[in-house]
Amino acid sequence: MVNNERCKDQIGDMRAAGLPSVIGGKDHRLGVCLNIANPEEKAEYMITAECRRKRAVVTPRSPIMPENSVGNLLAIELSKSRFAAFKEKFSEDMYFKKAKLGHAKPAGAKPEHITNTNTTFGCSSTNSEKVYPIILPQKTAQQINEEYASFHDKYILSHNHYFPAEQVNRKYSKAFNRRDTFGKFYGVDDNGGKVKRCMQQCFDQVIIVSKTQMDYIDRTYGRLGKKYKKYPYVVPPDMTHGIPTSFSECDGKMLIDNISPCVNTTKLIDAFGYLNMWRQNLHKRHDFHMYDLNSMLERHDTDKKGKLPFNRIIEIMHKMHLRIDGPKIRIAMIHFGMLDPKKSSLELVDYKQFCRLLSIHEPLPTTGNISSLPANIYTKDTIYRLFCADLKKKPNEGRTERKPFRTDDQQDDDLVGVKDLVQPQLSTLLGLGHSDYQRHRSKYQLERIFKNVLTSDELNSLWEKLPNEYQNQNDMFSVNQIRSAIDKYQIKKVK
């Protein structure tokens, strides 16, 4: 009633949408009209209420003994019905995307007459290139370095691998500044303020130093503002204080080899070392590329001849904040033949070759031997040459050559075979060698050896037949020759 005058019904003469409800009927009660619950939810509520009503009273927990045996638990598949087993198998085949063990993966969209054995899938290659260049194409060193540098940030994410001495990117927020001072800030500036406070030892607290520590400090450190006395008591008279200065260019090698000192060699070695250092430093700088230097030199080359004065090149490099030492680089370029001061006073230099000289991707020219060899390097009598001096001597022409003497042990080593090592004879085990059976002996010695085997008459008969078979032996025969003669003439069987 309060808002009767303020709010007016603009559509009072329009009827409401829908069918009118008949009040009083059995199926059109107010409770039935307001009931919009789902029959499934109503059934679930009834089942839940019945379960709550029949819920047992909570009792103290007691051990539950299993009713099934171990065999029934392990044989779960046997307890399932055929329909349940078929349903599980059908569900696995439907949602399992991989092929079965030992079978190819079936393709539903492929016709049955097309198989992996009679059909080649994909497009055939029209070119006749080899497989190796396609998989690993040939690339230059510059392309490999550029691809490796461009993919380095991805390689850090995948392998967490950084270059040697590379700073780790922690990916802090923008509020963090890595150039700020870490730790406690003491308020010391560059103008020398508060230096007096830092030098006062007992400014904040008293420091107690024992006499033993004070004696050690007096022996090893000097007082502030006083000269340090390393030898407080007696100074040796032959002691030299400071670094000795060499007034002569000679050293031990020059005195031994009798050569003159070469100052140019030392300067050239220093120039090579300085050039290598600059090649390494230019490669490590992230804000520099050799293409920038080459473009700057081409811009100053107005004649388009490809050459600039050497001093002009050094000035351009200084403007690019490359503080290179011109005299040392000049010595190296003169040695490599890139600069000839005798031809022109301007000392024109091919700046493209100069850029290649400073690039670490280009090899340095061959230097050769930069030290001067002494004239008497091959005339000095060293210990090795004195030992080998007898090789230059010629042998006496009248001297006869003697054959090397061979002992019985050496002959035995030559005659020993594999059979003698596997199945050695009894005589060999008792100390006899193969040379003992082949040595020529006299008749008296052979009689003593074969006294238990042959009689004197049998030995005499053999002695008359042996010279016909073995000639030029001066009536001396070996044990093996006697044994072979015994077997040949069948006199007796030697055991």
Coordinates of C-alpha atoms in Angstrom, one line a residue:
M1 CA 0.0 0.0 0.0
V2 CA 3.0 2.3 0.6
N3 CA 4.1 2.1 -3.1
N4 CA 0.5 2.2 -4.5
E5 CA 0.9 5.7 -5.8
R6 CA 4.5 5.3 -7.0
C7 CA 4.2 2.0 -8.9
K8 CA 1.6 1.5 -11.6
D9 CA 0.8 -1.6 -13.5
Q10 CA 1.3 -0.9 -17.1
I11 CA 0.0 -4.2 -18.4
G12 CA -3.0 -4.7 -16.2
D13 CA -5.3 -5.7 -19.0
M14 CA -3.1 -8.5 -20.4
R15 CA -3.6 -12.2 -19.3
A16 CA -0.8 -14.4 -18.0
A17 CA 0.8 -17.0 -20.4
G18 CA 0.1 -20.8 -19.9
L19 CA -2.9 -22.9 -18.9
P20 CA -5.0 -22.1 -15.9
S21 CA -4.8 -24.5 -13.0
V22 CA -8.1 -26.1 -11.9
I23 CA -8.2 -25.9 -8.1
G24 CA -10.0 -28.7 -6.4
G25 CA -9.0 -31.5 -8.7
K26 CA -7.1 -34.6 -7.5
D27 CA -4.1 -34.2 -9.7
H28 CA -3.9 -30.3 -9.4
R29 CA -3.3 -29.9 -5.8
L30 CA -0.9 -27.1 -4.7
G31 CA 1.7 -29.6 -3.4
V32 CA 1.7 -31.5 -6.6
C33 CA 2.1 -28.4 -8.7
L34 CA 5.1 -27.2 -6.6
N35 CA 6.8 -30.6 -6.6
I36 CA 9.5 -30.4 -9.4
A37 CA 11.8 -33.2 -8.0
N38 CA 13.3 -35.8 -10.4
P39 CA 12.0 -39.3 -9.8
E40 CA 15.5 -40.6 -9.7
E41 CA 16.5 -38.2 -7.0
K42 CA 13.4 -39.1 -5.1
A43 CA 14.3 -42.8 -5.3
E44 CA 17.9 -42.1 -4.2
Y45 CA 16.6 -40.1 -1.2
M46 CA 14.4 -42.9 -0.2
I47 CA 17.1 -45.5 -0.4
T48 CA 19.5 -43.2 1.6
A49 CA 17.0 -42.7 4.3
E50 CA 16.3 -46.4 4.6
C51 CA 20.1 -47.1 4.8
R52 CA 20.4 -44.5 7.6
R53 CA 17.6 -46.1 9.5
K54 CA 19.0 -49.6 9.2
R55 CA 22.6 -48.5 10.0
A56 CA 24.1 -50.6 12.7
V57 CA 25.4 -49.1 15.9
V58 CA 29.1 -48.3 15.9
T59 CA 31.0 -50.8 18.0
P60 CA 34.7 -51.2 18.9
R61 CA 36.7 -52.3 15.8
S62 CA 37.4 -56.0 15.7
P63 CA 39.6 -58.0 13.3
I64 CA 37.7 -59.1 10.2
M65 CA 38.5 -62.6 9.1
P66 CA 38.3 -63.1 5.3
E67 CA 35.6 -65.5 4.1
N68 CA 37.3 -66.3 0.8
S69 CA 40.3 -68.5 0.3
V70 CA 43.5 -67.5 -1.5
G71 CA 42.6 -69.6 -4.5
N72 CA 39.3 -67.8 -5.0
L73 CA 41.0 -64.4 -4.6
L74 CA 43.6 -65.3 -7.2
A75 CA 41.0 -66.8 -9.6
I76 CA 38.8 -63.7 -9.9
E77 CA 38.2 -64.3 -13.6
L78 CA 36.6 -67.7 -13.0
S79 CA 34.0 -66.2 -10.7
K80 CA 32.7 -63.8 -13.4
S81 CA 29.9 -64.7 -15.7
R82 CA 30.3 -65.0 -19.4
F83 CA 28.4 -61.8 -20.0
A84 CA 30.5 -59.8 -17.5
A85 CA 33.7 -61.2 -19.1
F86 CA 32.5 -60.3 -22.6
K87 CA 31.5 -56.8 -21.4
E88 CA 34.9 -56.1 -19.9
K89 CA 36.7 -57.4 -23.0
F90 CA 34.5 -55.3 -25.3
S91 CA 35.2 -52.2 -23.2
E92 CA 38.9 -52.8 -23.3
D93 CA 38.9 -53.3 -27.1
M94 CA 36.9 -50.2 -27.6
Y95 CA 39.0 -47.8 -25.5
F96 CA 42.5 -49.4 -25.7
K97 CA 44.2 -47.7 -28.6
K98 CA 47.3 -49.9 -28.8
A99 CA 47.4 -53.1 -30.8
K100 CA 47.5 -56.5 -29.2
L101 CA 50.7 -58.3 -28.4
G102 CA 52.1 -59.8 -31.5
H103 CA 49.5 -58.2 -33.9
A104 CA 49.5 -55.1 -36.1
K105 CA 47.2 -52.2 -35.1
P106 CA 44.0 -52.5 -37.1
A107 CA 42.9 -49.6 -39.2
G108 CA 39.1 -49.2 -39.5
A109 CA 39.2 -46.8 -42.4
K110 CA 41.5 -49.0 -44.6
P111 CA 39.9 -51.5 -47.1
E112 CA 40.5 -55.2 -46.4
H113 CA 42.4 -55.8 -49.7
I114 CA 45.0 -53.2 -48.7
T115 CA 47.6 -54.6 -46.3
N116 CA 51.1 -53.5 -45.1
T117 CA 52.8 -56.2 -47.3
N118 CA 51.2 -55.3 -50.7
T119 CA 51.0 -51.6 -50.4
T120 CA 53.6 -48.8 -49.9
F121 CA 52.2 -45.9 -47.8
G122 CA 53.5 -42.3 -48.3
C123 CA 54.9 -40.5 -51.3
S124 CA 57.8 -41.9 -53.2
S125 CA 60.9 -39.7 -53.5
T126 CA 61.5 -38.3 -57.0
N127 CA 65.1 -37.3 -56.5
S128 CA 68.0 -39.8 -56.4
E129 CA 69.8 -38.5 -53.4
K130 CA 71.4 -40.8 -50.8
V131 CA 70.0 -41.3 -47.4
Y132 CA 73.0 -39.9 -45.4
P133 CA 72.9 -36.4 -46.9
I134 CA 69.1 -36.3 -46.4
I135 CA 69.3 -37.2 -42.7
L136 CA 72.6 -35.4 -42.0
P137 CA 72.9 -32.6 -44.6
Q138 CA 76.3 -31.0 -45.0
K139 CA 76.5 -27.6 -43.2
T140 CA 79.3 -25.1 -42.8
A141 CA 80.8 -24.4 -39.4
Q142 CA 79.1 -20.9 -39.4
Q143 CA 75.7 -22.5 -39.9
I144 CA 76.3 -25.1 -37.1
N145 CA 77.4 -22.4 -34.7
E146 CA 74.4 -20.2 -35.5
E147 CA 71.9 -23.0 -35.1
Y148 CA 73.6 -24.1 -31.9
A149 CA 73.5 -20.6 -30.5
S150 CA 69.9 -20.0 -31.5
F151 CA 68.7 -23.3 -30.0
H152 CA 70.8 -22.8 -26.8
D153 CA 67.9 -21.4 -24.8
K154 CA 65.7 -24.4 -25.6
Y155 CA 68.5 -26.8 -24.8
I156 CA 68.8 -25.1 -21.3
L157 CA 65.1 -25.9 -20.7
S158 CA 65.3 -29.5 -21.9
H159 CA 68.7 -30.5 -20.5
N160 CA 69.5 -27.8 -18.0
H161 CA 72.9 -27.4 -19.7
Y162 CA 74.9 -24.2 -19.8
F163 CA 78.1 -23.1 -21.5
P164 CA 81.3 -23.1 -19.4
A165 CA 81.4 -19.8 -17.3
E166 CA 77.8 -18.9 -18.5
Q167 CA 75.7 -17.1 -15.9
V168 CA 72.6 -19.0 -14.9
N169 CA 69.3 -17.1 -15.6
R170 CA 67.2 -17.4 -12.5
K171 CA 64.2 -15.6 -14.2
Y172 CA 63.5 -13.3 -11.3
S173 CA 60.7 -10.7 -11.5
K174 CA 61.3 -7.2 -12.7
A175 CA 61.6 -5.8 -9.3
F176 CA 64.8 -7.8 -8.7
N177 CA 68.0 -6.1 -9.9
R178 CA 71.0 -8.4 -10.2
R179 CA 73.4 -5.5 -10.2
D180 CA 72.5 -4.4 -6.7
T181 CA 74.8 -5.0 -3.8
F182 CA 74.2 -8.3 -2.0
G183 CA 74.7 -8.6 1.7
K184 CA 74.9 -5.8 4.4
F185 CA 75.5 -2.3 3.1
Y186 CA 78.1 -0.4 5.0
G187 CA 77.7 3.0 3.4
V188 CA 81.2 3.3 1.9
D189 CA 81.4 5.5 -1.1
D190 CA 84.1 6.2 -3.7
N191 CA 85.2 9.5 -2.2
G192 CA 87.0 7.9 0.8
G193 CA 84.5 8.6 3.4
K194 CA 84.6 6.7 6.7
V195 CA 88.0 5.3 5.8
K196 CA 89.4 6.5 9.2
R197 CA 86.7 4.6 11.0
C198 CA 87.6 1.4 9.2
M199 CA 91.3 1.8 10.0
Q200 CA 90.7 2.4 13.7
Q201 CA 91.0 -1.1 15.3
C202 CA 89.3 -0.5 18.6
F203 CA 86.5 1.8 17.5
D204 CA 83.5 -0.4 18.6
Q205 CA 85.1 -2.9 21.0
V206 CA 88.3 -3.7 22.6
I207 CA 90.3 -6.5 21.0
I208 CA 92.6 -8.6 23.3
V209 CA 95.7 -10.0 21.6
S210 CA 98.0 -12.4 23.4
K211 CA 101.7 -12.1 23.4
T212 CA 102.2 -15.2 21.3
Q213 CA 100.0 -13.8 18.6
M214 CA 101.7 -10.4 18.8
D215 CA 105.1 -11.9 18.4
Y216 CA 103.8 -13.8 15.3
I217 CA 102.4 -10.5 13.9
D218 CA 105.8 -8.8 14.5
R219 CA 107.6 -11.6 12.7
T220 CA 105.3 -11.8 9.6
Y221 CA 103.7 -8.3 9.2
G222 CA 105.0 -4.8 9.2
R223 CA 103.6 -2.0 11.3
L224 CA 101.4 0.6 9.7
G225 CA 103.6 3.4 8.3
K226 CA 106.8 1.6 9.2
K227 CA 109.2 -0.5 7.2
Y228 CA 109.0 -4.2 7.6
K229 CA 112.1 -5.8 8.9
K230 CA 112.4 -9.3 7.7
Y231 CA 115.8 -9.8 9.3
P232 CA 115.7 -7.8 12.6
Y233 CA 118.9 -9.0 14.0
V234 CA 121.7 -9.8 11.4
V235 CA 121.4 -9.0 7.7
P236 CA 123.4 -11.3 5.5
P237 CA 126.1 -9.3 3.6
D238 CA 125.6 -11.1 0.3
M239 CA 121.8 -10.6 0.1
T240 CA 120.3 -8.8 -2.8
H241 CA 117.1 -6.8 -2.0
G242 CA 114.4 -6.5 -4.7
I243 CA 114.3 -8.0 -8.2
P244 CA 117.6 -8.4 -10.0
T245 CA 117.7 -6.6 -13.3
S246 CA 119.4 -8.3 -16.2
F247 CA 121.6 -5.8 -18.0
S248 CA 122.5 -8.2 -20.8
E249 CA 120.3 -9.9 -23.4
C250 CA 122.3 -13.1 -23.2
D251 CA 121.2 -16.3 -21.4
G252 CA 122.5 -19.8 -20.9
K253 CA 121.4 -21.1 -24.3
M254 CA 123.1 -18.3 -26.1
L255 CA 126.4 -18.9 -24.2
I256 CA 126.3 -22.7 -24.9
D257 CA 125.2 -22.5 -28.6
N258 CA 127.4 -19.4 -29.2
I259 CA 124.7 -17.4 -30.9
S260 CA 123.8 -13.8 -30.8
P261 CA 120.7 -12.6 -28.9
C262 CA 117.6 -12.1 -31.1
V263 CA 115.3 -9.4 -29.8
N264 CA 113.0 -9.6 -32.8
T265 CA 112.0 -13.2 -32.0
T266 CA 110.8 -12.2 -28.5
K267 CA 108.7 -9.3 -30.0
L268 CA 107.2 -11.6 -32.6
I269 CA 106.2 -14.2 -29.9
D270 CA 104.6 -11.4 -27.8
A271 CA 102.7 -10.2 -30.9
F272 CA 101.3 -13.8 -31.6
G273 CA 100.2 -14.1 -28.0
Y274 CA 98.5 -10.7 -28.1
L275 CA 96.7 -11.6 -31.4
N276 CA 95.4 -14.9 -30.0
M277 CA 94.1 -13.1 -26.9
W278 CA 92.2 -10.7 -29.1
R279 CA 90.7 -13.5 -31.2
Q280 CA 89.4 -15.2 -28.1
N281 CA 88.0 -11.9 -26.5
L282 CA 86.2 -10.9 -29.7
H283 CA 84.5 -14.3 -29.9
K284 CA 83.3 -14.1 -26.2
R285 CA 81.8 -10.6 -26.6
H286 CA 78.0 -10.7 -27.1
D287 CA 77.7 -7.1 -28.3
F288 CA 80.2 -7.5 -31.2
H289 CA 80.1 -9.3 -34.5
M290 CA 82.7 -9.4 -37.2
Y291 CA 80.2 -8.3 -39.8
D292 CA 79.8 -4.9 -38.0
L293 CA 83.6 -4.2 -38.2
N294 CA 83.6 -5.3 -41.9
S295 CA 80.6 -3.0 -42.7
M296 CA 82.2 -0.1 -40.9
L297 CA 85.5 -0.5 -42.9
E298 CA 83.6 -0.8 -46.2
R299 CA 81.7 2.4 -45.3
H300 CA 85.0 4.3 -44.9
D301 CA 86.4 2.8 -48.1
T302 CA 85.3 5.5 -50.5
D303 CA 87.5 4.3 -53.4
K304 CA 86.0 0.8 -53.2
K305 CA 89.5 -0.7 -53.6
G306 CA 89.2 -3.0 -50.6
K307 CA 92.2 -1.4 -48.8
L308 CA 92.6 1.1 -46.0
P309 CA 95.6 2.6 -44.2
F310 CA 96.6 0.6 -41.2
N311 CA 96.4 3.6 -38.8
R312 CA 92.9 4.4 -40.1
I313 CA 91.8 0.9 -39.3
I314 CA 93.1 1.2 -35.8
E315 CA 91.2 4.5 -35.3
I316 CA 88.0 3.0 -36.5
M317 CA 88.4 0.1 -34.1
H318 CA 89.0 2.6 -31.2
K319 CA 85.8 4.3 -32.1
M320 CA 84.0 1.0 -31.8
H321 CA 85.5 0.6 -28.3
L322 CA 88.0 -2.0 -29.4
R323 CA 91.2 -0.7 -27.7
I324 CA 93.7 -2.9 -29.7
D325 CA 97.4 -2.3 -29.6
G326 CA 98.5 -1.3 -33.1
P327 CA 102.3 -1.9 -32.9
K328 CA 101.9 -5.5 -31.8
I329 CA 99.3 -6.3 -34.5
R330 CA 101.5 -4.5 -37.0
I331 CA 104.5 -6.9 -36.2
A332 CA 102.3 -10.0 -36.7
M333 CA 100.9 -8.6 -40.0
I334 CA 104.3 -7.9 -41.3
H335 CA 105.4 -11.5 -40.5
F336 CA 102.3 -12.9 -42.3
G337 CA 103.0 -10.8 -45.4
M338 CA 99.7 -8.8 -45.1
L339 CA 101.6 -5.5 -44.6
D340 CA 104.7 -4.3 -46.4
P341 CA 106.0 -0.9 -45.1
K342 CA 108.6 -0.7 -47.8
K343 CA 106.1 -0.5 -50.7
S344 CA 104.0 2.4 -49.4
S345 CA 104.2 4.9 -46.7
L346 CA 100.5 4.7 -46.0
E347 CA 100.7 1.0 -45.2
L348 CA 97.6 -0.1 -47.1
V349 CA 95.9 -3.2 -45.7
D350 CA 93.2 -5.4 -47.2
Y351 CA 90.6 -5.0 -44.5
K352 CA 88.8 -8.2 -45.4
Q353 CA 92.0 -10.2 -44.7
F354 CA 92.4 -8.2 -41.6
C355 CA 88.9 -9.3 -40.4
R356 CA 89.7 -12.9 -41.2
L357 CA 92.9 -12.5 -39.1
L358 CA 90.8 -11.4 -36.1
S359 CA 88.0 -14.0 -36.5
I360 CA 88.5 -17.2 -34.5
H361 CA 86.5 -19.1 -37.1
E362 CA 89.4 -18.6 -39.6
P363 CA 92.7 -20.4 -39.1
L364 CA 95.9 -18.4 -38.7
P365 CA 98.4 -18.4 -41.5
T366 CA 101.4 -20.8 -41.2
T367 CA 104.2 -19.1 -39.2
G368 CA 107.1 -21.5 -39.8
N369 CA 110.2 -21.3 -37.7
I370 CA 110.5 -17.9 -36.1
S371 CA 113.8 -18.5 -34.3
S372 CA 117.2 -18.3 -36.0
L373 CA 119.2 -21.5 -35.9
P374 CA 122.8 -21.3 -34.9
A375 CA 125.5 -22.1 -37.4
N376 CA 127.1 -24.7 -35.2
I377 CA 124.0 -26.7 -34.3
Y378 CA 125.2 -29.8 -36.1
T379 CA 128.9 -29.5 -35.2
K380 CA 128.6 -29.8 -31.4
D381 CA 129.9 -33.0 -29.8
T382 CA 127.1 -34.2 -27.6
I383 CA 127.2 -37.4 -25.5
Y384 CA 124.9 -39.2 -27.9
R385 CA 127.1 -38.3 -30.8
L386 CA 130.2 -39.4 -29.0
F387 CA 128.6 -42.8 -28.3
C388 CA 127.6 -43.2 -32.0
A389 CA 131.0 -42.1 -33.4
D390 CA 132.1 -45.7 -33.8
L391 CA 129.5 -46.2 -36.5
K392 CA 131.4 -43.9 -38.8
K393 CA 134.5 -46.0 -38.6
K394 CA 135.3 -48.5 -41.3
P395 CA 136.3 -52.1 -40.4
N396 CA 139.7 -53.5 -41.3
E397 CA 139.8 -55.0 -44.8
G398 CA 142.0 -57.9 -43.8
R399 CA 139.9 -59.0 -40.9
T400 CA 137.9 -62.2 -41.5
E401 CA 134.3 -62.5 -40.4
R402 CA 133.6 -64.9 -37.6
K403 CA 130.4 -66.7 -37.2
P404 CA 128.7 -66.2 -33.9
F405 CA 129.3 -69.0 -31.4
R406 CA 126.3 -71.0 -30.4
T407 CA 126.2 -73.0 -27.2
D408 CA 124.5 -76.3 -26.7
D409 CA 121.7 -74.7 -24.8
Q410 CA 120.8 -72.5 -27.8
Q411 CA 120.9 -75.5 -30.1
D412 CA 118.6 -77.4 -27.8
D413 CA 116.1 -74.5 -27.8
D414 CA 116.0 -74.6 -31.6
L415 CA 115.4 -78.4 -31.7
V416 CA 112.7 -78.5 -29.1
G417 CA 109.2 -79.0 -30.5
V418 CA 105.7 -79.2 -29.2
K419 CA 105.8 -83.0 -28.9
D420 CA 108.8 -82.7 -26.6
L421 CA 107.0 -80.3 -24.4
V422 CA 103.8 -82.3 -24.2
Q423 CA 105.4 -85.7 -23.9
P424 CA 109.0 -85.3 -22.9
Q425 CA 111.4 -88.3 -23.0
L426 CA 112.9 -89.8 -19.9
S427 CA 116.4 -88.8 -20.9
T428 CA 115.3 -85.2 -21.3
L429 CA 113.8 -85.2 -17.8
L430 CA 117.1 -86.7 -16.4
G431 CA 119.1 -83.7 -17.8
L432 CA 120.1 -84.7 -21.3
G433 CA 119.4 -82.4 -24.3
H434 CA 118.8 -83.0 -28.0
S435 CA 122.4 -81.8 -28.8
D436 CA 123.8 -84.7 -26.8
Y437 CA 122.3 -87.2 -29.2
Q438 CA 123.6 -85.3 -32.3
R439 CA 127.1 -84.6 -31.2
H440 CA 129.9 -86.6 -33.0
R441 CA 131.8 -88.8 -30.6
S442 CA 134.8 -91.1 -30.8
K443 CA 134.7 -94.9 -30.8
Y444 CA 135.8 -95.1 -27.2
Q445 CA 132.9 -92.9 -26.0
L446 CA 130.4 -94.9 -28.0
E447 CA 131.6 -98.1 -26.5
R448 CA 131.0 -96.8 -23.0
I449 CA 127.5 -95.6 -24.0
F450 CA 126.4 -98.8 -25.7
K451 CA 128.3 -101.3 -23.5
N452 CA 125.0 -102.7 -22.1
V453 CA 123.4 -102.9 -25.6
L454 CA 126.0 -103.9 -28.1
T455 CA 129.0 -106.2 -27.8
S456 CA 132.4 -105.2 -29.1
D457 CA 132.1 -107.4 -32.1
E458 CA 128.7 -105.9 -33.1
L459 CA 130.0 -102.4 -32.6
N460 CA 133.0 -103.2 -34.8
S461 CA 130.8 -104.5 -37.6
L462 CA 128.7 -101.3 -37.4
W463 CA 131.9 -99.2 -37.4
E464 CA 133.0 -100.7 -40.7
K465 CA 129.6 -99.9 -42.4
L466 CA 129.0 -96.4 -41.0
P467 CA 131.8 -94.6 -43.0
N468 CA 130.1 -95.6 -46.2
E469 CA 126.9 -93.8 -45.2
Y470 CA 128.3 -90.8 -43.3
Q471 CA 131.4 -89.5 -45.0
N472 CA 133.8 -86.7 -44.0
Q473 CA 133.2 -87.1 -40.3
N474 CA 136.8 -88.3 -39.3
D475 CA 135.5 -91.6 -37.9
M476 CA 133.3 -89.9 -35.4
F477 CA 129.5 -90.6 -35.2
S478 CA 126.6 -89.5 -33.1
V479 CA 124.3 -91.6 -30.9
N480 CA 121.3 -91.0 -33.3
Q481 CA 123.4 -92.4 -36.2
I482 CA 124.3 -95.5 -34.2
R483 CA 120.7 -96.1 -33.3
S484 CA 119.5 -95.7 -36.8
A485 CA 122.2 -98.1 -38.0
I486 CA 121.0 -100.7 -35.4
D487 CA 117.4 -100.4 -36.7
K488 CA 118.5 -100.6 -40.3
Y489 CA 120.7 -103.7 -39.9
Q490 CA 118.4 -105.2 -37.3
I491 CA 121.2 -106.1 -34.9
K492 CA 119.3 -105.6 -31.7
K493 CA 116.3 -103.6 -30.6
V494 CA 117.4 -100.7 -28.5
K495 CA 115.2 -100.1 -25.5

